[in-house]
XYZ file of C-alpha atoms in Angstrom:
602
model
C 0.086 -13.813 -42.375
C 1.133 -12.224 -38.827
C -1.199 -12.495 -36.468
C -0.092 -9.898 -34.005
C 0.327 -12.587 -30.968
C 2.443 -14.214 -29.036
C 1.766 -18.353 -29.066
C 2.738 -20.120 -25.716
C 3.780 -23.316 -26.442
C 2.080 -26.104 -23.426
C 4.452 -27.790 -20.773
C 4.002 -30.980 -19.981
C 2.048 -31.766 -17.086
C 1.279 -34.344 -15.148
C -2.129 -36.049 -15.283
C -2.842 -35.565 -11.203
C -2.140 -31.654 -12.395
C -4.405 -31.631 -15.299
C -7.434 -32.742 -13.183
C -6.990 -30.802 -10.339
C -7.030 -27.803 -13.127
C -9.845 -29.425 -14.914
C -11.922 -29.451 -11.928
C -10.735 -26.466 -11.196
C -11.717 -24.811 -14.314
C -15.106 -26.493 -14.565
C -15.818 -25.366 -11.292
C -14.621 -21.626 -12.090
C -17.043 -21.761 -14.979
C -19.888 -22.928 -13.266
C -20.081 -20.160 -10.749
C -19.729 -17.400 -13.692
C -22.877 -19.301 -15.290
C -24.786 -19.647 -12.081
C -24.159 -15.325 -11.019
C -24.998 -14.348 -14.616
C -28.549 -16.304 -14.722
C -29.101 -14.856 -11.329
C -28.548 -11.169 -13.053
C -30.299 -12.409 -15.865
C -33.480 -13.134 -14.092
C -33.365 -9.805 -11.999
C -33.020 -7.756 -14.674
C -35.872 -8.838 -16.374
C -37.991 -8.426 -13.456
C -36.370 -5.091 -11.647
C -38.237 -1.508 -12.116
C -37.994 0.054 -15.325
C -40.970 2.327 -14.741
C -40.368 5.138 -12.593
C -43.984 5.211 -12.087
C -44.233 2.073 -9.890
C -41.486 3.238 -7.478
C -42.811 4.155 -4.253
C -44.250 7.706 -3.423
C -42.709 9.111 -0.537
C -39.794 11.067 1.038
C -36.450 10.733 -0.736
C -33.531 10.017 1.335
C -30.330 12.151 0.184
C -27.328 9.653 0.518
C -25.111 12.242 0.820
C -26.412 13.421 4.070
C -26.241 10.553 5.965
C -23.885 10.916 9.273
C -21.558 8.413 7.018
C -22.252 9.294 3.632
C -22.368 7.717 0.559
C -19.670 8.856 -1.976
C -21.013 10.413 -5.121
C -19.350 7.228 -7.599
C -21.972 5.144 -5.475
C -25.166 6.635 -6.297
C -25.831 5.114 -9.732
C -26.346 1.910 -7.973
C -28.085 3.074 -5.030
C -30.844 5.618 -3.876
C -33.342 5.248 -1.563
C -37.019 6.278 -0.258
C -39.282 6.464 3.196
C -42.419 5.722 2.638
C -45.978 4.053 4.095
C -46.522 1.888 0.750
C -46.504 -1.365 1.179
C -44.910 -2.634 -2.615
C -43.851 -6.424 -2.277
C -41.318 -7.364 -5.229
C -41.797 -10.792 -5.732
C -39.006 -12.615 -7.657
C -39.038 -16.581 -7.561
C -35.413 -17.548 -5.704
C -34.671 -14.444 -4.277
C -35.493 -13.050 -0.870
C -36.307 -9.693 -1.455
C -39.139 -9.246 0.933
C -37.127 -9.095 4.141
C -35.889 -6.530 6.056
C -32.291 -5.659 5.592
C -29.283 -5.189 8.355
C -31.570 -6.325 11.323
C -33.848 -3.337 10.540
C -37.146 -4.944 10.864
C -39.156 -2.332 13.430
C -42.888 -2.053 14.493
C -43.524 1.089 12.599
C -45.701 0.873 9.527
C -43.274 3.208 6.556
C -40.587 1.062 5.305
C -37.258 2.318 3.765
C -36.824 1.407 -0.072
C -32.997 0.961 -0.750
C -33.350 0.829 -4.755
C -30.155 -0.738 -6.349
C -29.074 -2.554 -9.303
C -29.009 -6.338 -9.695
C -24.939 -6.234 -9.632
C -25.201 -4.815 -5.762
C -27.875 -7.157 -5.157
C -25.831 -10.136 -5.953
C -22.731 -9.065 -4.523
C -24.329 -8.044 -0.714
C -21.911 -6.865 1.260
C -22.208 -3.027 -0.412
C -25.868 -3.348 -0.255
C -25.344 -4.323 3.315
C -23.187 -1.276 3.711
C -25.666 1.008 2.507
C -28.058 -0.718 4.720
C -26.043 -0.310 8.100
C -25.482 3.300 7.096
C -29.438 4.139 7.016
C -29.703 1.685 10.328
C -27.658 4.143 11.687
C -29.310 7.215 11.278
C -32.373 5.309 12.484
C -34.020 4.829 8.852
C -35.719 1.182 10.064
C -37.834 -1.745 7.906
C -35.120 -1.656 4.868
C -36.473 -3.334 2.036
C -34.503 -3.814 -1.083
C -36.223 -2.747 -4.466
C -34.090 -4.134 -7.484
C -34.530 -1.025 -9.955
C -32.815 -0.277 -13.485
C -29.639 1.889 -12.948
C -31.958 4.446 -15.386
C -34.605 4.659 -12.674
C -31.933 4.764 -9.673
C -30.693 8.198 -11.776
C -34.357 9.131 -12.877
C -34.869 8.980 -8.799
C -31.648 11.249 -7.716
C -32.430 13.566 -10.580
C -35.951 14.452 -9.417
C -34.914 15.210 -6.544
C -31.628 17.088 -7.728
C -32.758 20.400 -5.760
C -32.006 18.525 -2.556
C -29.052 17.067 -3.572
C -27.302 20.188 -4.569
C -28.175 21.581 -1.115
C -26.423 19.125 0.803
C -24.648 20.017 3.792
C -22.260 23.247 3.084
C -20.248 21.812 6.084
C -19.537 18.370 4.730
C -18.496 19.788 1.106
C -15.817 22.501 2.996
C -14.753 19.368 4.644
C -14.075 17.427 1.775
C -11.952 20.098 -0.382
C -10.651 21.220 3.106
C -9.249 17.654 3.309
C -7.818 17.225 -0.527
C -6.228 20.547 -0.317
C -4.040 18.758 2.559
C -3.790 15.689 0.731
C -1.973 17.816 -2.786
C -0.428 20.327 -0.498
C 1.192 16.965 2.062
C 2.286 15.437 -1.873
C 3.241 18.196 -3.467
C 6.245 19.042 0.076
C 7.161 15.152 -0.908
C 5.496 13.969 2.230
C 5.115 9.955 2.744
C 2.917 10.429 5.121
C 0.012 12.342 6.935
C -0.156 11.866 10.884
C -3.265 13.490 12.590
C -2.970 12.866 16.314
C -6.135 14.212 18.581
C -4.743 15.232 22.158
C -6.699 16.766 25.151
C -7.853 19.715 23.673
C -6.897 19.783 20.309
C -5.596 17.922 17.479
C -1.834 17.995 16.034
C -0.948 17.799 12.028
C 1.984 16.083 11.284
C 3.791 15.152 7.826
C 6.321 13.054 7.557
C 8.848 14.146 4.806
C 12.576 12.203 4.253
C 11.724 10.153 7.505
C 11.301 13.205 9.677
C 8.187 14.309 11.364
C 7.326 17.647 11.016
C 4.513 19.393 12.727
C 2.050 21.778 10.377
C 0.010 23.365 12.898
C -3.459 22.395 15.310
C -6.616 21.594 14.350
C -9.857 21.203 16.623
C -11.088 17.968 17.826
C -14.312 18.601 16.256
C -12.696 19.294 13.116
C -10.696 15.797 13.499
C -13.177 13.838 13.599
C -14.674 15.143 10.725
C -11.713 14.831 8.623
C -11.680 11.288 9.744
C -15.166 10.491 8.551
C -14.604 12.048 5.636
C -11.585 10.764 4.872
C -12.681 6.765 5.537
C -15.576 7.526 2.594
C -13.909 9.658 0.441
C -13.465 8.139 -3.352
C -13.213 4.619 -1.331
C -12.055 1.877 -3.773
C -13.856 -0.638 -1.592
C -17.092 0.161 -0.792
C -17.982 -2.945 0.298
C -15.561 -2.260 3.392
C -16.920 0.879 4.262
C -19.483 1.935 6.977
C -19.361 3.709 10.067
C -16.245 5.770 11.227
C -15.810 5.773 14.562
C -12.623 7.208 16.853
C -12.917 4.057 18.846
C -12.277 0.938 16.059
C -9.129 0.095 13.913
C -10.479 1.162 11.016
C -8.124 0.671 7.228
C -8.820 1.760 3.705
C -7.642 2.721 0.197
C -8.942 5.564 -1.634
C -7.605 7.766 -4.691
C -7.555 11.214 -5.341
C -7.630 12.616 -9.054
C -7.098 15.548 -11.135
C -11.153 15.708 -11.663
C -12.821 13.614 -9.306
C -15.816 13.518 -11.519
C -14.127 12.644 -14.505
C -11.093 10.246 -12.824
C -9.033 11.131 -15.937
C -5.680 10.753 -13.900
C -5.099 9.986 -10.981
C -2.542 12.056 -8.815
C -2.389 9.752 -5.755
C -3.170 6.718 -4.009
C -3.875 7.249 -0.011
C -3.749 4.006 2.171
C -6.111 5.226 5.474
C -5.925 3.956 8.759
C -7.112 4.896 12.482
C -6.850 3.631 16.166
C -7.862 5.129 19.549
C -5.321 6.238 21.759
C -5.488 6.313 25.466
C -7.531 7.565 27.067
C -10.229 8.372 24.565
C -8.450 10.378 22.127
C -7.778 8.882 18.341
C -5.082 9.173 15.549
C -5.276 9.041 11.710
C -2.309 7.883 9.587
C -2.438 8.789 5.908
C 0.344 7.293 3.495
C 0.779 8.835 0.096
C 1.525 6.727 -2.845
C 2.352 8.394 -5.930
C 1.493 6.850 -9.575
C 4.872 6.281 -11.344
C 3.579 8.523 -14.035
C 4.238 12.007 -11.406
C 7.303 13.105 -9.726
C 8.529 10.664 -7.538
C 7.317 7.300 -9.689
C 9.745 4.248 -9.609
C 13.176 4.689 -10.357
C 15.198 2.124 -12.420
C 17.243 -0.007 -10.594
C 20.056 1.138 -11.715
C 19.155 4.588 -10.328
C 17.464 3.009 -6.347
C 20.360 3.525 -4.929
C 22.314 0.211 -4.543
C 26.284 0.058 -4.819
C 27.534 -1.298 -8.238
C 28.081 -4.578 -6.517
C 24.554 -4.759 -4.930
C 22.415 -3.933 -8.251
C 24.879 -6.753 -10.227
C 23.473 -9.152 -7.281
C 19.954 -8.083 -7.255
C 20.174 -8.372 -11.473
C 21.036 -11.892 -11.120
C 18.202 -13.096 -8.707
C 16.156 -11.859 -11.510
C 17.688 -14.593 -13.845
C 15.638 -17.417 -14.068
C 12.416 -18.550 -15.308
C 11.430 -19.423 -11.458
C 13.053 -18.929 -7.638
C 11.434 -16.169 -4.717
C 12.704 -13.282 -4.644
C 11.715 -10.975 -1.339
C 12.394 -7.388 -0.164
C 12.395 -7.479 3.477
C 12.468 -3.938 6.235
C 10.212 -2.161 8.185
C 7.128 -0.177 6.585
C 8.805 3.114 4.894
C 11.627 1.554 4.018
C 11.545 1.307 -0.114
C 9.923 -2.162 -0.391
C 7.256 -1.249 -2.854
C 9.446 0.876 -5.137
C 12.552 -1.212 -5.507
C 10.008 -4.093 -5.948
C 8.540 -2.047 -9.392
C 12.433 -1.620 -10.569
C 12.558 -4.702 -10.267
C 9.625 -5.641 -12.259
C 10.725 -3.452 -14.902
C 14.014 -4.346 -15.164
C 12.291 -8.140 -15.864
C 10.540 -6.357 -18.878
C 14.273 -5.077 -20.280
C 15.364 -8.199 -19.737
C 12.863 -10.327 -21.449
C 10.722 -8.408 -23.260
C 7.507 -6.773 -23.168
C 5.227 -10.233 -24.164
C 6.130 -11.539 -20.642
C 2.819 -12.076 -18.457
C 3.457 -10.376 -15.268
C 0.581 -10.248 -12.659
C 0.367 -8.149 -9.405
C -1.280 -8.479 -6.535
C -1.257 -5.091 -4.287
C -3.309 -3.556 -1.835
C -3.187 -1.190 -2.838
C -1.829 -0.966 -6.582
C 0.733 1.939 -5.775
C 2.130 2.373 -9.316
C 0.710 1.535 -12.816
C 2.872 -0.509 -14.469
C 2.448 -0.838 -18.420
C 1.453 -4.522 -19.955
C 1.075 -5.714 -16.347
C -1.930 -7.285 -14.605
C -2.529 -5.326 -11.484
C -5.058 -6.664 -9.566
C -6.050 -4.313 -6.263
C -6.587 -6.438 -3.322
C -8.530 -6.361 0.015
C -7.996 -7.978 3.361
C -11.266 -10.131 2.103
C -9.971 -10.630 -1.557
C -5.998 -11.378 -1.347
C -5.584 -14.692 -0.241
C -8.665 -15.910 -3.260
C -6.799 -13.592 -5.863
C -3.889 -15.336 -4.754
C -4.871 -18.461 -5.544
C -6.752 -17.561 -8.597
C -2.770 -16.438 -9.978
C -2.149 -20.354 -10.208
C -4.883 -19.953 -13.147
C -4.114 -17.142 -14.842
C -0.720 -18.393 -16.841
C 1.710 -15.966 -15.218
C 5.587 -15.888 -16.214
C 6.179 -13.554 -13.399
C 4.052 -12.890 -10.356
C 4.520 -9.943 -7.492
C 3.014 -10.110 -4.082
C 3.138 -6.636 -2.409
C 3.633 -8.097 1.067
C 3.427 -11.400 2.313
C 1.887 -10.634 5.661
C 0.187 -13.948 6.775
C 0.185 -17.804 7.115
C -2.325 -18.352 3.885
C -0.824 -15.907 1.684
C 3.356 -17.417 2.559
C 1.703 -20.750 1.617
C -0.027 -19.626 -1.832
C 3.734 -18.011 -2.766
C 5.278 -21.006 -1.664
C 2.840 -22.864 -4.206
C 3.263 -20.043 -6.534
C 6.923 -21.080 -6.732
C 6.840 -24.667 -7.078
C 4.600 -23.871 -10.126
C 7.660 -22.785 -11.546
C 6.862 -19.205 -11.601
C 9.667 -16.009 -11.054
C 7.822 -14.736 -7.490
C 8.389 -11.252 -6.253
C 7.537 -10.056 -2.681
C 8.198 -8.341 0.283
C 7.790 -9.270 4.273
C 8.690 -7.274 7.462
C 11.465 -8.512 8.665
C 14.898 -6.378 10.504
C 17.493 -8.241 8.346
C 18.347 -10.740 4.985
C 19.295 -13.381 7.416
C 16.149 -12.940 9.286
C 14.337 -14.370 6.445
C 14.559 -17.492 6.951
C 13.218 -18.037 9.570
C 9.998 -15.323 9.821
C 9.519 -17.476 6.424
C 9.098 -20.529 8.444
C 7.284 -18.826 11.307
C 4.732 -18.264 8.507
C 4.500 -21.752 7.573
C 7.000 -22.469 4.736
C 8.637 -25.844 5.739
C 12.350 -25.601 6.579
C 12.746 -28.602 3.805
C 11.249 -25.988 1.027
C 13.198 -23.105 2.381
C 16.162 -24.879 1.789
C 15.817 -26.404 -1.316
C 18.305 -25.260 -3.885
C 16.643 -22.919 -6.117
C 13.610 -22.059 -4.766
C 15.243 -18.882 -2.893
C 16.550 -16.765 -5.618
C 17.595 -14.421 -2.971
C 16.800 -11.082 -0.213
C 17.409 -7.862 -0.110
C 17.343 -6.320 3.688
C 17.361 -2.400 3.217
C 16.226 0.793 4.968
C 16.204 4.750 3.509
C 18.283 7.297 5.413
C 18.212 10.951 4.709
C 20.580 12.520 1.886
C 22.479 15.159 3.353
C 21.986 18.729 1.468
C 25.549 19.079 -0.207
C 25.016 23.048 0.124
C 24.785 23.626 3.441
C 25.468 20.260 5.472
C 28.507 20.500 8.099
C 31.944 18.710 7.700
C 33.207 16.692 10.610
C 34.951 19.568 12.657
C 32.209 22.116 12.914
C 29.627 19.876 13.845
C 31.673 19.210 16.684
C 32.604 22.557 17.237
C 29.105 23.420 17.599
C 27.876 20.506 19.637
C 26.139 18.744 17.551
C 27.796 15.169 18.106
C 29.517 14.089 21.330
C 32.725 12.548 22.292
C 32.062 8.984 21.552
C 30.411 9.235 18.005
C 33.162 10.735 17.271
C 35.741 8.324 18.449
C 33.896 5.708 16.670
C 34.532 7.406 13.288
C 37.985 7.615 13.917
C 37.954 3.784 13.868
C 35.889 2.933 11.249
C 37.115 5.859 8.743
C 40.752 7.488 8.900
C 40.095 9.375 6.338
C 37.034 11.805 7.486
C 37.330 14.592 5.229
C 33.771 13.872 2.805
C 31.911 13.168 6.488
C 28.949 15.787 6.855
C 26.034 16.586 9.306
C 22.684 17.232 8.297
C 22.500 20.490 9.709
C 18.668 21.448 9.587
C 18.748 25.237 9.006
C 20.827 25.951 12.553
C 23.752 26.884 11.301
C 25.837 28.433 7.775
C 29.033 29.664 6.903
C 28.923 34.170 6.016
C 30.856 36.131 3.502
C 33.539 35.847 6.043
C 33.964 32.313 5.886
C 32.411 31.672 9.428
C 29.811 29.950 11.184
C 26.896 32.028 11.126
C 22.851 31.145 12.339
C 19.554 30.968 10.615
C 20.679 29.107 7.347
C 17.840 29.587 4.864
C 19.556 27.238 2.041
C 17.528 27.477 -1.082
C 18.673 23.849 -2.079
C 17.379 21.561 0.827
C 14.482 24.877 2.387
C 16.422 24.941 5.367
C 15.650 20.768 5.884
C 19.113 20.311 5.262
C 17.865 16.935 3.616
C 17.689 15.894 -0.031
C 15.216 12.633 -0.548
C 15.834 9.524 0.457
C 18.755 6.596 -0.220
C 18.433 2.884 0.790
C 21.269 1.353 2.797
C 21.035 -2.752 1.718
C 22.149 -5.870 2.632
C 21.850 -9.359 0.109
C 21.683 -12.659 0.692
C 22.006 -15.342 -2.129
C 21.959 -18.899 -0.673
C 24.336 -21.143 -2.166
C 24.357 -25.309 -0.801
C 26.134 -24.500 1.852
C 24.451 -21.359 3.682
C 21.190 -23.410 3.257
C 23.066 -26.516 4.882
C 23.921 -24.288 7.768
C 20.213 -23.010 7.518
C 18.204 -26.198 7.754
C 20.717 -27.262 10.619
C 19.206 -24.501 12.364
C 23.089 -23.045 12.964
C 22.236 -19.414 12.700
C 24.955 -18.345 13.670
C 27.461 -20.309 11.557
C 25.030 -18.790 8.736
C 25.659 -15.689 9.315
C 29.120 -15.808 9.419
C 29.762 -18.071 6.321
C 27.761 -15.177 4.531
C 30.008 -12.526 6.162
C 33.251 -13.694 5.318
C 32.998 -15.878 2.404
C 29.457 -15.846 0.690
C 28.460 -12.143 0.833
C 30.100 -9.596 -2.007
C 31.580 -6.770 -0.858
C 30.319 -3.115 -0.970
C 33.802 -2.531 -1.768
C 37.010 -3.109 -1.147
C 38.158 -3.086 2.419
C 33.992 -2.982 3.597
C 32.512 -6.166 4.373
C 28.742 -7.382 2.907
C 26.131 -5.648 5.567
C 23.695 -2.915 5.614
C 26.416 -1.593 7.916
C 29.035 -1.911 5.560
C 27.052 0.166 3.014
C 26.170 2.376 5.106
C 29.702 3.290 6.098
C 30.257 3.749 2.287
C 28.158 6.180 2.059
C 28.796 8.185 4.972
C 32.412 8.269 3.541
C 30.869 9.737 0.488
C 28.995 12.170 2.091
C 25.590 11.035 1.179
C 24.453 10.005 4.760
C 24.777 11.735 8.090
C 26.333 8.992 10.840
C 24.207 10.136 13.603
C 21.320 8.223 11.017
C 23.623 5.486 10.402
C 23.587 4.663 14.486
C 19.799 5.580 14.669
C 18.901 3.155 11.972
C 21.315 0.908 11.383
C 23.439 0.426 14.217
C 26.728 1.820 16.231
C 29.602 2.262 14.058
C 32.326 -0.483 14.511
C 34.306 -2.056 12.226
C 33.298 -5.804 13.331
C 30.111 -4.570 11.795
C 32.140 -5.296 8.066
């Protein structure tokens, strides 16, 4: 009879290993047992009556100066009132004030909640700091039934639904700008607060463009708004203010009631700028299951020669594998390719877990588990448990979480990642900088391999320049274009983004005010990466742990590397260079983002 399942047949392991797991295990176990006889015993003894909750003057959550978000409010709701009602539970604490609240006055707030956000304290410290703030004092937490925390909100459902007018034309205000910034194919939001008034930017292709002014009033409320909105980590959240680094993750769906898909992903963050101003930076991350998902990696981008290398680091039941550039660069998307070409290649029983923060595209049959700056480095560590075949690490961006991958990969498990880093060489040694011991980092094997890359614009094949008008009309100098001459006789496919200056009339000639329908007068067409791969053989790692950078670098440049193609050498200037010759990249982006042309650069 077929059972439907896959059987994984045990490794051997040593006996040091097996205890250490044991233990581990055991240990793992115990804690589950311990949190769900602590929920056991508050359940039985929280309010089920509605009766015995406290008479006196509801609090509406949603009206707080930083207000709670409406998924929130079946575990919380809360009351003012000069009752004195003691809940007495034998092990828990429940009759002391919460968030340094304690005051002289006799009413005391009731923060009802569920045993869950009981036990797990930091969102009913949250909530707490929240009411501190808007000088509701003597918080006292009343463990209630999630039936009497809705019997409480419902009651008083009149209030509710006359919440502030201003806050909910905020709110769609601000997810109007979040569809309309995702639906012009914008990466990114920028909100920058000047002297006297506030700038809109998006960021679309890798250009900034600027959508008009707001108030600084009306800044400031899009940034409190935005740091609570839909948050997927409440337990984070709290007070917005113009003058912290504050960072979250939220989501914004079709029905935000009903969450029955889920159109985007925004990653939030906000600093001060001098000299008491502020700026908000929004990036967009769109589910693979809407225009402009993950691509196959056949379709990223890479030359022939590039995806053939970045296939093989995928062979192999173990080895690291890392994407390395600056943020924006196509990290996170050529690291789902990559995950999916894994499925093609092995089949779809393979256990693949992800850690992400925060999970940017759904990937089918995989584990995604959405991380926080609290959470990574333990879900890291809980990965060693969990059986993986293949395990991805959205960015390794500390000490802790370079030393749970490098553990991760002596395991014997296929590790994807990605790290900031300004080329494949470089590597090496921001790897070590993190902690990985030069002795592991050169150890045949457990470096499958890196990919450097960065995305420059496609030119707009409609209305893009070819090399002699864009000189005729000024729009490179003298010496850019001497250095084409030497690294491309032929210059005939060359073209110049041209940005909606400039087309060619009936008569053939250079006209103004292009309005091409193809590119809307951007003169851009998405984005292309421009690589670079390293695959360490004995050698380059001999030249590696002999700290001889340099003699690296050059045995990868003339003898290790593969060739774009023939007569281009192995760097991201090399590709680049082929694709300028195609016509797919403007060369004033290849000096701005790669480097001057030259043809030592090959």
């Amino acid at each position: 009879m077929e059972l439907g399942i896959t059987l994984r047949m045990p490794g051997r392991r040593g006996e040091k290993h097996q205890d250490q797991h044991a233990k581990a295990k055991e240990a793992l176990q115990q804690k589950l047992k311990d949190h769900n006889e602590k929920r056991a015993v508050l359940e039985r003894y929280a309010v089920s009556d509605v009766a015995a909750v406290p008479d006196g003057e509801y609090i509406n959550l949603h009206k707080l100066t930083h207000p709670l978000g409406e998924q929130h409010l079946e575990h919380f709701a809360a009351i003012q009132s000069d009752m004195l009602f003691e809940q007495k539970i034998a092990g828990f604490a429940l009759n002391q004030p919460l968030a340094d609240s304690k005051s002289s006055k006799s009413h005391r707030t009731y923060l009802l909640m569920t045993p869950d956000m009981y036990l797990q304290s930091r969102g009913m410290l949250d909530v707490a700091q929240r009411l501190k703030a808007d000088n509701y004092l003597n918080i006292y937490p009343l463990i209630s039934t999630w039936e009497i925390i809705r019997a409480v909100h419902h009651n008083n459902a009149r209030e509710i639904s006359s919440s502030d007018s201003e806050q909910t034309s905020t709110q769609t205000r601000v997810r109007q700008l979040l569809l309309d910034a995702a639906k012009s194919g914008a990466s990114d939001i920028h909100i920058e607060a000047r002297e006297n008034k506030a700038e809109v930017l998006l960021r679309v292709n890798g250009r900034r463009y600027k959508m008009g002014d707001i108030s600084l009033a009306t800044a400031e409320d899009y940034g409190s708004v935005l740091f609570n909105f839909e948050s997927t980590d409440i337990a984070r959240k709290g007070s917005w203010t113009k003058r912290e680094i504050k960072d979250t993750n939220f989501d914004v769906w079709d029905d935000p009631t009903k969450k029955t898909k889920r159109l985007l992903t925004v990653r939030f963050h906000s600093t001060a700028i001098h000299p008491d101003k502020f700026q908000l930076v929004l990036r967009l991350l769109r589910p693979a299951n809407v225009e402009g998902g993950f691509k196959r990696l056949s379709e990223v981008g890479y030359s022939d020669a590039q995806r053939e290398q970045v296939e093989r680091m995928l062979i192999g039941g173990s080895g690291l594998v890392v994407f390395v550039g600056p943020t924006n660069s196509g990290k996170s998307s050529s690291l789902q390719s990559c995950i999916q070409q894994l499925y093609e290649n092995r089949g779809p029983n393979i256990k693949v877990c992800t850690i992400e923060s925060p999970v940017e595209y759904e990937i089918p049959n995989a584990c995604q588990m959405p991380a926080t700056k609290d959470t990574f480095n333990e879900l890291l560590e809980a990965t060693l448990r969990q059986d993986p075949d293949v395990v991805m690490v959205g960015e390794i961006r500390e000490s802790q979480a370079a030393k749970t991958v490098k553990d991760l990969g002596l395991a014997g498990q296929k590790i994807l990642s990605s790290l900031h880093g300004y080329s494949a060489m470089a590597a090496f040694s921001r790897l070590e900088q993190l902690g990985v011991h030069i002795d592991l980092l050169t150890m045949p094997g457990f470096i499958s391999g890196f990919v450097y890359q960065r995305l420059l614009p496609i030119v707009c094949p409609e209305c893009s320049l070819p090399l002699h008008l864009a000189r005729a009309t000024g729009m490179i100098n003298e010496g850019l274009f001497n250095r084409l001459t030497y690294v491309s006789e032929d210059k005939h496919n060359i073209r110049f983004i041209n940005e909606g200056r400039y087309f060619i009339n009936a008569e053939n000639k250079l006209d103004t005010g292009c309005k091409c329908e193809t590119c809307n007068g951007t003169g851009i067409l998405g984005r292309t990466p421009i690589a670079e791969i390293v695959i360490p053989d004995e050698k380059l790692l001999g030249f590696i742990k002999k700290k001889d950078e340099a003699g690296a670098r050059e045995y990868w440049l003339s003898t290790l590397g593969e060739k774009v193609e023939f007569g281009l050498g192995v760097s991201a200037l090399s590709h680049a260079i082929q694709k300028m010759r195609q016509g797919i990249v403007d060369p004033r982006d290849v000096e701005h983002s790669i480097g001057m042309l030259r043809r030592d650069g090959f």
